[in-house]
Amino acid sequence: MTPDQPPGRPAGGLISPAENTWCPGCGNFSIQHMMKSAVAELSEEEGIPLENFVLLGGIGCHGKLVDYLNVNSFYGIHGRSVPAATGIRLGNPDLKVICHVGDGDIYAEGLDHLIFAAKRNSDITVIVHDNRVYGLTTGQYTPTSPEGFRGRSTPGGITEHPLNPLEVMLATGATHIARGYTKKVRHLKDLFKEAIMHRGFSFVDVLQICATYFNLTDYYNEHAYEIEAGEVETGRYESALGKIREWDYDRDAPIPLGTFYSVEKPIYEEKFRALAAGRAERRALVRKVVGEWR
Ligand code: SF4
């Protein structure tokens, strides 16, 4: 911190001086800038000190984001940033813990961690940079690549239907589920702010353009639309499921963007603390009884 720097505000602003190596036109730029704006605005509006935001990244092009924003950050290994995020949040309840992950990173290597964090309703936010391809390793298919996708590892095209991650999250207990698109930046920022302020496990799948290996800009521009207020009852499981299933990766179906589901439930960290406190009380009682008996 320099002498003329306001407390809690990093020198040089929230964009770090690290050299940016994303390809021109990459959707990661939109996510980076909208996360920067979301963090800055929440800090102003909600009085959250900037040092209370923690970003985690996995392995992939997306992971560089945590170097490019000037807040506390941590790199997890491939697919494993979610359990690290849970541990950080468990250790310090004042922190806003935001996990940036890739679709290959979290829907392949890290799917079990994602499912269990959702099941526990851990109070963290997971933002998926879902470009539907492994970009950093030059274009292999991921669990959300479309059927027929021809990548470096599948030159004949893949025969699997893509995973619908929103449906998986709804089924496993996520309490806040949303989808954004990197060409709708203001909408994306609002989704980020809403997810960060949600108390419990919040999940945003972001349709991200990979300009180099899988550019779906024309397709998304034609099919994606923002859900209108009242179009989905976000507190009802069946209503959310119906809206999520509107796009099951069929080529011609419309792609809804927005919040599909949002409910309040007890969070993992508080239940865990209550359990730990109960144990401490029991241990103290045992020590007292044993001490009296001796
Ligand atoms: Fe972005 Fe794709 Fe380039 Fe990776 S390979 S930086 S995802 S455009």
PDB file of C-alpha atoms in Angstrom, residues 283-294:
ATOM      1  CA  ARG A 283     -15.854 -31.970  25.830  1.00  0.00           C
ATOM      2  CA  ALA A 284     -15.910 -29.293  28.586  1.00  0.00           C
ATOM      3  CA  LEU A 285     -18.636 -31.214  30.431  1.00  0.00           C
ATOM      4  CA  VAL A 286     -16.668 -34.473  30.189  1.00  0.00           C
ATOM      5  CA  ARG A 287     -13.521 -32.731  31.474  1.00  0.00           C
ATOM      6  CA  LYS A 288     -15.532 -31.268  34.390  1.00  0.00           C
ATOM      7  CA  VAL A 289     -17.124 -34.624  35.329  1.00  0.00           C
ATOM      8  CA  VAL A 290     -13.817 -36.504  35.044  1.00  0.00           C
ATOM      9  CA  GLY A 291     -12.104 -33.800  37.113  1.00  0.00           C
ATOM     10  CA  GLU A 292     -14.769 -34.064  39.880  1.00  0.00           C
ATOM     11  CA  TRP A 293     -14.592 -37.866  39.875  1.00  0.00           C
ATOM     12  CA  ARG A 294     -10.820 -37.801  40.317  1.00  0.00           C
TER      13      ARG A 294
END
